[in-house]
Amino acid sequence: MNRLLKNKSLLIGLAMLTLASCSNDNNSGEPEVDNTAADKYFLAGTSSDGTTTFTYTMAVKDLAKDTLVSTNYPGTIENMGSYTQWGYSGTKALFAISYQQGNPAPGSVFQLSAAGALKKIDDFVLDKGFNTIGSFSHYLVAAANGETLTGANDGKKGSVFYSFDLNNNNAITQYAAVGEGFVGGDQIASFVGIADAGNDTFFTAVNLAIGPSARPVNADSIYVAKMDAQAKLVRLYKDNRLSASGGQFRSARYGQLANDADGNTYVFSTGYGTTTKKSGALLIKKDATAFDAAYYFNIEEASGGYKLRKVWNITADYFLLEMYNTSGVVASTVAATQYAVARMSTKDFKWVRDGFPTVSEITSVGWPFTADGKAYISAVTPNTNPTVYVIDPITATAKKGISVSGVSAIPGMGKLSPQSDIK
């Protein structure tokens, strides 16, 4: 195991993230930082001077309270560069990574010290880049698809899984998965999303591309692979009621698998391209060996014709759905800044309208986050500071939470617990 490409010269050469960072002292009139050894919420804001983007990360006591903080908030860490995706496995650590379209992807690890102070623990670079991230057990995983493999699989097409071990100082191990013939034939598999399958295994959606024989891909089938911690196939799941699972924005891919509080896995699908299948969800019950034949949720119908892009479990079997702004067939570049809450067991679908900005008002949104039975979505509207909105899953209503001045967006959030081994 090793810390992949963890060297300052490459990071500086990439000019995406600067390892040198600084913390703000409490000389600004900001509210006193909570230095107690208690859980805190991670918040990241970004700003630009026209040529350089800066990211300001901070640990705050509450996201739900309607307060205003700034980049001078006590303990804020300033970094040159920006992150695009955010991952966490529980509250032990948060990983921020910058997607670079197949090029090496720099990132950072944030944790709370034993005293409750935010610390940037590590910087790293994923040498193959990444397409999707997720977590299971005590691992956080990033997968790079479309790679030409080396070693025992030399020359074969496949994917590289980077596994961060949170129980071993965030050490990174690479595992290769051959994509050729993954579901039979010579079609090439790639993998999108990660959901915990128990016993140190995970689910990941399988997307297929045409192989050397040019055999067409069936756009009306869905595959999910159960993999072990070394990215070896344990079981393959197939169903013909949905198309491939995985949200898209150009070449980026977003996982659409998530567990409810009981460990059942819901597998969602947007329904891109030529498929005849609707945007919806299927169910793999905990420890099941196949999709649940009795469960199918037509989310496109429930929403009035809209397709989903991203999903998060909020609590129990309530899920936050990020929906495209236009109905019907969508391209991956279409905006998706409206949200809904779905209760999966009852197939109840509610738009988040009350208390949340309208689609016409929103100029951008950040990466939503769920904790403590609530969903948190950051949004930017004209002539206001970027603001976090708190979503109640039962009522699907929103209320205004924390806002940050001196930034143009709040791209990432999370929750962290103090770690006794960090000073």
PDB file of C-alpha atoms in Angstrom, residues 102-299:
ATOM      1  CA  GLY A 102      -8.927  11.435 -17.284  1.00  0.00           C
ATOM      2  CA  ASN A 103      -5.775  13.296 -16.260  1.00  0.00           C
ATOM      3  CA  PRO A 104      -4.155  12.842 -12.820  1.00  0.00           C
ATOM      4  CA  ALA A 105      -6.627  13.967 -10.172  1.00  0.00           C
ATOM      5  CA  PRO A 106      -5.332  15.809  -7.089  1.00  0.00           C
ATOM      6  CA  GLY A 107      -7.185  15.695  -3.814  1.00  0.00           C
ATOM      7  CA  SER A 108      -7.001  16.212  -0.072  1.00  0.00           C
ATOM      8  CA  VAL A 109      -8.093  14.454   3.115  1.00  0.00           C
ATOM      9  CA  PHE A 110      -9.713  16.460   5.926  1.00  0.00           C
ATOM     10  CA  GLN A 111     -10.266  15.291   9.492  1.00  0.00           C
ATOM     11  CA  LEU A 112     -10.991  16.778  12.915  1.00  0.00           C
ATOM     12  CA  SER A 113      -8.296  16.747  15.566  1.00  0.00           C
ATOM     13  CA  ALA A 114      -8.896  15.345  19.021  1.00  0.00           C
ATOM     14  CA  ALA A 115      -9.611  18.915  20.125  1.00  0.00           C
ATOM     15  CA  GLY A 116     -12.180  19.451  17.361  1.00  0.00           C
ATOM     16  CA  ALA A 117     -10.078  21.579  14.986  1.00  0.00           C
ATOM     17  CA  LEU A 118     -10.244  21.043  11.220  1.00  0.00           C
ATOM     18  CA  LYS A 119      -7.020  19.648   9.768  1.00  0.00           C
ATOM     19  CA  LYS A 120      -5.927  18.946   6.209  1.00  0.00           C
ATOM     20  CA  ILE A 121      -4.187  15.634   6.842  1.00  0.00           C
ATOM     21  CA  ASP A 122      -2.984  14.538   3.418  1.00  0.00           C
ATOM     22  CA  ASP A 123      -2.692  15.592  -0.207  1.00  0.00           C
ATOM     23  CA  PHE A 124      -2.672  12.948  -2.902  1.00  0.00           C
ATOM     24  CA  VAL A 125      -2.881  12.479  -6.659  1.00  0.00           C
ATOM     25  CA  LEU A 126      -4.753   9.655  -8.394  1.00  0.00           C
ATOM     26  CA  ASP A 127      -2.415   9.035 -11.318  1.00  0.00           C
ATOM     27  CA  LYS A 128      -5.141   7.613 -13.598  1.00  0.00           C
ATOM     28  CA  GLY A 129      -7.692  10.229 -12.633  1.00  0.00           C
ATOM     29  CA  PHE A 130     -11.162   9.000 -11.648  1.00  0.00           C
ATOM     30  CA  ASN A 131     -14.714   8.770 -12.945  1.00  0.00           C
ATOM     31  CA  THR A 132     -16.710   7.879  -9.850  1.00  0.00           C
ATOM     32  CA  ILE A 133     -16.354   7.728  -6.058  1.00  0.00           C
ATOM     33  CA  GLY A 134     -18.141   6.083  -3.151  1.00  0.00           C
ATOM     34  CA  SER A 135     -17.618   4.241   0.126  1.00  0.00           C
ATOM     35  CA  PHE A 136     -18.172   0.902   1.846  1.00  0.00           C
ATOM     36  CA  SER A 137     -17.083  -0.627   5.150  1.00  0.00           C
ATOM     37  CA  HIS A 138     -14.012   1.414   6.229  1.00  0.00           C
ATOM     38  CA  TYR A 139     -12.943   2.222   2.661  1.00  0.00           C
ATOM     39  CA  LEU A 140     -13.457   5.137   0.339  1.00  0.00           C
ATOM     40  CA  VAL A 141     -13.125   4.160  -3.329  1.00  0.00           C
ATOM     41  CA  ALA A 142     -12.423   6.086  -6.524  1.00  0.00           C
ATOM     42  CA  ALA A 143     -12.579   4.254  -9.852  1.00  0.00           C
ATOM     43  CA  ALA A 144     -10.896   5.209 -13.128  1.00  0.00           C
ATOM     44  CA  ASN A 145     -12.569   3.583 -16.132  1.00  0.00           C
ATOM     45  CA  GLY A 146     -11.379   3.011 -19.691  1.00  0.00           C
ATOM     46  CA  GLU A 147      -7.810   2.148 -18.707  1.00  0.00           C
ATOM     47  CA  THR A 148      -5.296  -0.107 -20.469  1.00  0.00           C
ATOM     48  CA  LEU A 149      -4.211  -2.363 -17.635  1.00  0.00           C
ATOM     49  CA  THR A 150      -0.708  -3.518 -16.799  1.00  0.00           C
ATOM     50  CA  GLY A 151       0.840  -6.353 -14.778  1.00  0.00           C
ATOM     51  CA  ALA A 152      -1.110  -9.624 -14.792  1.00  0.00           C
ATOM     52  CA  ASN A 153      -3.749  -8.017 -17.022  1.00  0.00           C
ATOM     53  CA  ASP A 154      -1.257  -6.317 -19.353  1.00  0.00           C
ATOM     54  CA  GLY A 155      -2.884  -4.740 -22.392  1.00  0.00           C
ATOM     55  CA  LYS A 156      -6.474  -5.524 -21.402  1.00  0.00           C
ATOM     56  CA  LYS A 157      -9.140  -2.850 -21.100  1.00  0.00           C
ATOM     57  CA  GLY A 158     -10.576  -2.265 -17.678  1.00  0.00           C
ATOM     58  CA  SER A 159     -10.768  -0.093 -14.593  1.00  0.00           C
ATOM     59  CA  VAL A 160      -8.484   0.851 -11.733  1.00  0.00           C
ATOM     60  CA  PHE A 161     -10.004   1.067  -8.259  1.00  0.00           C
ATOM     61  CA  TYR A 162      -8.192   3.254  -5.715  1.00  0.00           C
ATOM     62  CA  SER A 163      -9.081   2.055  -2.221  1.00  0.00           C
ATOM     63  CA  PHE A 164      -8.442   4.405   0.720  1.00  0.00           C
ATOM     64  CA  ASP A 165      -8.233   2.436   3.984  1.00  0.00           C
ATOM     65  CA  LEU A 166      -9.544   4.655   6.771  1.00  0.00           C
ATOM     66  CA  ASN A 167      -8.343   2.140   9.350  1.00  0.00           C
ATOM     67  CA  ASN A 168      -4.765   2.357   8.084  1.00  0.00           C
ATOM     68  CA  ASN A 169      -3.929   6.068   7.946  1.00  0.00           C
ATOM     69  CA  ASN A 170      -5.850   6.500   4.671  1.00  0.00           C
ATOM     70  CA  ALA A 171      -3.334   4.311   2.814  1.00  0.00           C
ATOM     71  CA  ILE A 172      -4.201   3.841  -0.862  1.00  0.00           C
ATOM     72  CA  THR A 173      -4.115   0.510  -2.704  1.00  0.00           C
ATOM     73  CA  GLN A 174      -4.778   0.021  -6.422  1.00  0.00           C
ATOM     74  CA  TYR A 175      -6.888  -2.885  -7.689  1.00  0.00           C
ATOM     75  CA  ALA A 176      -7.514  -3.692 -11.347  1.00  0.00           C
ATOM     76  CA  ALA A 177     -10.782  -5.023 -12.767  1.00  0.00           C
ATOM     77  CA  VAL A 178     -10.783  -6.360 -16.333  1.00  0.00           C
ATOM     78  CA  GLY A 179     -13.686  -4.862 -18.263  1.00  0.00           C
ATOM     79  CA  GLU A 180     -13.460  -7.042 -21.362  1.00  0.00           C
ATOM     80  CA  GLY A 181     -16.080  -9.776 -21.301  1.00  0.00           C
ATOM     81  CA  PHE A 182     -17.213  -8.815 -17.793  1.00  0.00           C
ATOM     82  CA  VAL A 183     -20.824  -9.828 -18.531  1.00  0.00           C
ATOM     83  CA  GLY A 184     -19.927 -12.240 -21.340  1.00  0.00           C
ATOM     84  CA  GLY A 185     -18.977 -11.582 -24.955  1.00  0.00           C
ATOM     85  CA  ASP A 186     -16.406  -8.897 -25.669  1.00  0.00           C
ATOM     86  CA  GLN A 187     -18.284  -5.799 -24.570  1.00  0.00           C
ATOM     87  CA  ILE A 188     -16.242  -3.648 -22.190  1.00  0.00           C
ATOM     88  CA  ALA A 189     -17.536  -2.837 -18.710  1.00  0.00           C
ATOM     89  CA  SER A 190     -16.989   0.320 -16.717  1.00  0.00           C
ATOM     90  CA  PHE A 191     -18.174   0.898 -13.161  1.00  0.00           C
ATOM     91  CA  VAL A 192     -20.254   3.703 -11.659  1.00  0.00           C
ATOM     92  CA  GLY A 193     -21.095   4.264  -8.017  1.00  0.00           C
ATOM     93  CA  ILE A 194     -20.358   2.389  -4.802  1.00  0.00           C
ATOM     94  CA  ALA A 195     -22.809   1.061  -2.197  1.00  0.00           C
ATOM     95  CA  ASP A 196     -21.956  -1.074   0.825  1.00  0.00           C
ATOM     96  CA  ALA A 197     -23.059  -4.697   0.359  1.00  0.00           C
ATOM     97  CA  GLY A 198     -21.873  -5.903   3.788  1.00  0.00           C
ATOM     98  CA  ASN A 199     -19.005  -8.189   4.797  1.00  0.00           C
ATOM     99  CA  ASP A 200     -16.369  -6.003   3.126  1.00  0.00           C
ATOM    100  CA  THR A 201     -18.103  -6.155  -0.266  1.00  0.00           C
ATOM    101  CA  PHE A 202     -19.730  -3.447  -2.371  1.00  0.00           C
ATOM    102  CA  PHE A 203     -22.195  -2.980  -5.190  1.00  0.00           C
ATOM    103  CA  THR A 204     -21.263  -1.030  -8.304  1.00  0.00           C
ATOM    104  CA  ALA A 205     -23.281  -0.387 -11.450  1.00  0.00           C
ATOM    105  CA  VAL A 206     -21.930  -1.873 -14.674  1.00  0.00           C
ATOM    106  CA  ASN A 207     -22.041   0.242 -17.833  1.00  0.00           C
ATOM    107  CA  LEU A 208     -21.198  -1.446 -21.129  1.00  0.00           C
ATOM    108  CA  ALA A 209     -19.439  -0.211 -24.262  1.00  0.00           C
ATOM    109  CA  ILE A 210     -19.015  -1.867 -27.651  1.00  0.00           C
ATOM    110  CA  GLY A 211     -16.071  -4.261 -27.879  1.00  0.00           C
ATOM    111  CA  PRO A 212     -13.940  -5.446 -30.843  1.00  0.00           C
ATOM    112  CA  SER A 213     -16.794  -7.443 -32.392  1.00  0.00           C
ATOM    113  CA  ALA A 214     -18.965  -4.274 -32.539  1.00  0.00           C
ATOM    114  CA  ARG A 215     -21.832  -6.165 -30.941  1.00  0.00           C
ATOM    115  CA  PRO A 216     -24.434  -3.540 -29.949  1.00  0.00           C
ATOM    116  CA  VAL A 217     -25.045  -2.826 -26.278  1.00  0.00           C
ATOM    117  CA  ASN A 218     -28.568  -3.554 -25.074  1.00  0.00           C
ATOM    118  CA  ALA A 219     -29.710  -0.163 -23.795  1.00  0.00           C
ATOM    119  CA  ASP A 220     -32.723  -1.739 -22.091  1.00  0.00           C
ATOM    120  CA  SER A 221     -30.900  -3.818 -19.470  1.00  0.00           C
ATOM    121  CA  ILE A 222     -29.252  -2.988 -16.166  1.00  0.00           C
ATOM    122  CA  TYR A 223     -26.293  -4.753 -14.537  1.00  0.00           C
ATOM    123  CA  VAL A 224     -24.934  -4.441 -11.003  1.00  0.00           C
ATOM    124  CA  ALA A 225     -21.781  -6.176  -9.791  1.00  0.00           C
ATOM    125  CA  LYS A 226     -21.103  -7.253  -6.224  1.00  0.00           C
ATOM    126  CA  MET A 227     -17.340  -6.957  -5.667  1.00  0.00           C
ATOM    127  CA  ASP A 228     -15.032  -7.828  -2.794  1.00  0.00           C
ATOM    128  CA  ALA A 229     -12.574  -5.392  -1.224  1.00  0.00           C
ATOM    129  CA  GLN A 230      -9.976  -6.269  -3.894  1.00  0.00           C
ATOM    130  CA  ALA A 231     -12.440  -5.469  -6.726  1.00  0.00           C
ATOM    131  CA  LYS A 232     -12.994  -9.134  -7.601  1.00  0.00           C
ATOM    132  CA  LEU A 233     -16.439 -10.139  -8.859  1.00  0.00           C
ATOM    133  CA  VAL A 234     -18.596 -11.932  -6.283  1.00  0.00           C
ATOM    134  CA  ARG A 235     -21.949 -11.897  -8.064  1.00  0.00           C
ATOM    135  CA  LEU A 236     -23.536 -10.275 -11.126  1.00  0.00           C
ATOM    136  CA  TYR A 237     -27.114  -8.960 -11.037  1.00  0.00           C
ATOM    137  CA  LYS A 238     -29.153  -8.299 -14.183  1.00  0.00           C
ATOM    138  CA  ASP A 239     -32.646  -6.988 -14.857  1.00  0.00           C
ATOM    139  CA  ASN A 240     -34.554  -5.825 -17.933  1.00  0.00           C
ATOM    140  CA  ARG A 241     -36.848  -3.273 -16.274  1.00  0.00           C
ATOM    141  CA  LEU A 242     -34.346  -0.382 -16.304  1.00  0.00           C
ATOM    142  CA  SER A 243     -31.388   0.803 -18.360  1.00  0.00           C
ATOM    143  CA  ALA A 244     -27.836   1.280 -17.048  1.00  0.00           C
ATOM    144  CA  SER A 245     -27.384   3.002 -13.674  1.00  0.00           C
ATOM    145  CA  GLY A 246     -25.220   6.103 -13.411  1.00  0.00           C
ATOM    146  CA  GLY A 247     -25.727   9.855 -13.669  1.00  0.00           C
ATOM    147  CA  GLN A 248     -23.739  11.828 -16.199  1.00  0.00           C
ATOM    148  CA  PHE A 249     -22.246  15.244 -16.806  1.00  0.00           C
ATOM    149  CA  ARG A 250     -20.078  15.056 -19.902  1.00  0.00           C
ATOM    150  CA  SER A 251     -17.426  12.436 -19.028  1.00  0.00           C
ATOM    151  CA  ALA A 252     -18.074  12.565 -15.258  1.00  0.00           C
ATOM    152  CA  ARG A 253     -20.189   9.783 -13.762  1.00  0.00           C
ATOM    153  CA  TYR A 254     -22.329   9.871 -10.621  1.00  0.00           C
ATOM    154  CA  GLY A 255     -23.325   6.844  -8.590  1.00  0.00           C
ATOM    155  CA  GLN A 256     -27.016   6.022  -8.420  1.00  0.00           C
ATOM    156  CA  LEU A 257     -26.904   3.195  -5.883  1.00  0.00           C
ATOM    157  CA  ALA A 258     -27.645   3.859  -2.216  1.00  0.00           C
ATOM    158  CA  ASN A 259     -28.713   1.928   0.864  1.00  0.00           C
ATOM    159  CA  ASP A 260     -31.624   2.570   3.165  1.00  0.00           C
ATOM    160  CA  ALA A 261     -31.218   2.406   6.941  1.00  0.00           C
ATOM    161  CA  ASP A 262     -31.859  -1.358   6.933  1.00  0.00           C
ATOM    162  CA  GLY A 263     -29.125  -2.170   4.424  1.00  0.00           C
ATOM    163  CA  ASN A 264     -31.385  -2.679   1.402  1.00  0.00           C
ATOM    164  CA  THR A 265     -29.877  -1.272  -1.789  1.00  0.00           C
ATOM    165  CA  TYR A 266     -31.916   0.833  -4.188  1.00  0.00           C
ATOM    166  CA  VAL A 267     -30.525   1.010  -7.720  1.00  0.00           C
ATOM    167  CA  PHE A 268     -31.623   4.011  -9.769  1.00  0.00           C
ATOM    168  CA  SER A 269     -31.384   4.769 -13.471  1.00  0.00           C
ATOM    169  CA  THR A 270     -31.787   8.010 -15.407  1.00  0.00           C
ATOM    170  CA  GLY A 271     -32.733   6.427 -18.711  1.00  0.00           C
ATOM    171  CA  TYR A 272     -30.338   8.167 -21.083  1.00  0.00           C
ATOM    172  CA  GLY A 273     -30.133   7.934 -24.846  1.00  0.00           C
ATOM    173  CA  THR A 274     -32.023   5.379 -26.907  1.00  0.00           C
ATOM    174  CA  THR A 275     -33.410   3.264 -24.079  1.00  0.00           C
ATOM    175  CA  THR A 276     -37.129   2.634 -23.919  1.00  0.00           C
ATOM    176  CA  LYS A 277     -36.964   2.382 -20.131  1.00  0.00           C
ATOM    177  CA  LYS A 278     -38.124   5.136 -17.822  1.00  0.00           C
ATOM    178  CA  SER A 279     -36.182   6.883 -15.075  1.00  0.00           C
ATOM    179  CA  GLY A 280     -36.766   4.741 -12.034  1.00  0.00           C
ATOM    180  CA  ALA A 281     -35.491   2.438  -9.310  1.00  0.00           C
ATOM    181  CA  LEU A 282     -35.157  -1.263  -8.499  1.00  0.00           C
ATOM    182  CA  LEU A 283     -34.370  -3.005  -5.219  1.00  0.00           C
ATOM    183  CA  ILE A 284     -31.757  -5.497  -4.060  1.00  0.00           C
ATOM    184  CA  LYS A 285     -32.811  -6.569  -0.589  1.00  0.00           C
ATOM    185  CA  LYS A 286     -30.107  -7.079   2.010  1.00  0.00           C
ATOM    186  CA  ASP A 287     -28.159 -10.299   1.283  1.00  0.00           C
ATOM    187  CA  ALA A 288     -30.363 -11.066  -1.747  1.00  0.00           C
ATOM    188  CA  THR A 289     -28.920 -12.829  -4.779  1.00  0.00           C
ATOM    189  CA  ALA A 290     -31.155 -11.089  -7.341  1.00  0.00           C
ATOM    190  CA  PHE A 291     -33.180  -7.940  -7.890  1.00  0.00           C
ATOM    191  CA  ASP A 292     -36.529  -7.972  -6.097  1.00  0.00           C
ATOM    192  CA  ALA A 293     -38.975  -9.030  -8.810  1.00  0.00           C
ATOM    193  CA  ALA A 294     -41.885  -7.389  -6.996  1.00  0.00           C
ATOM    194  CA  TYR A 295     -40.356  -3.918  -6.713  1.00  0.00           C
ATOM    195  CA  TYR A 296     -40.281  -1.295  -9.467  1.00  0.00           C
ATOM    196  CA  PHE A 297     -40.631   2.472  -8.997  1.00  0.00           C
ATOM    197  CA  ASN A 298     -41.360   4.553 -12.107  1.00  0.00           C
ATOM    198  CA  ILE A 299     -39.939   7.853 -10.892  1.00  0.00           C
TER     199      ILE A 299
END
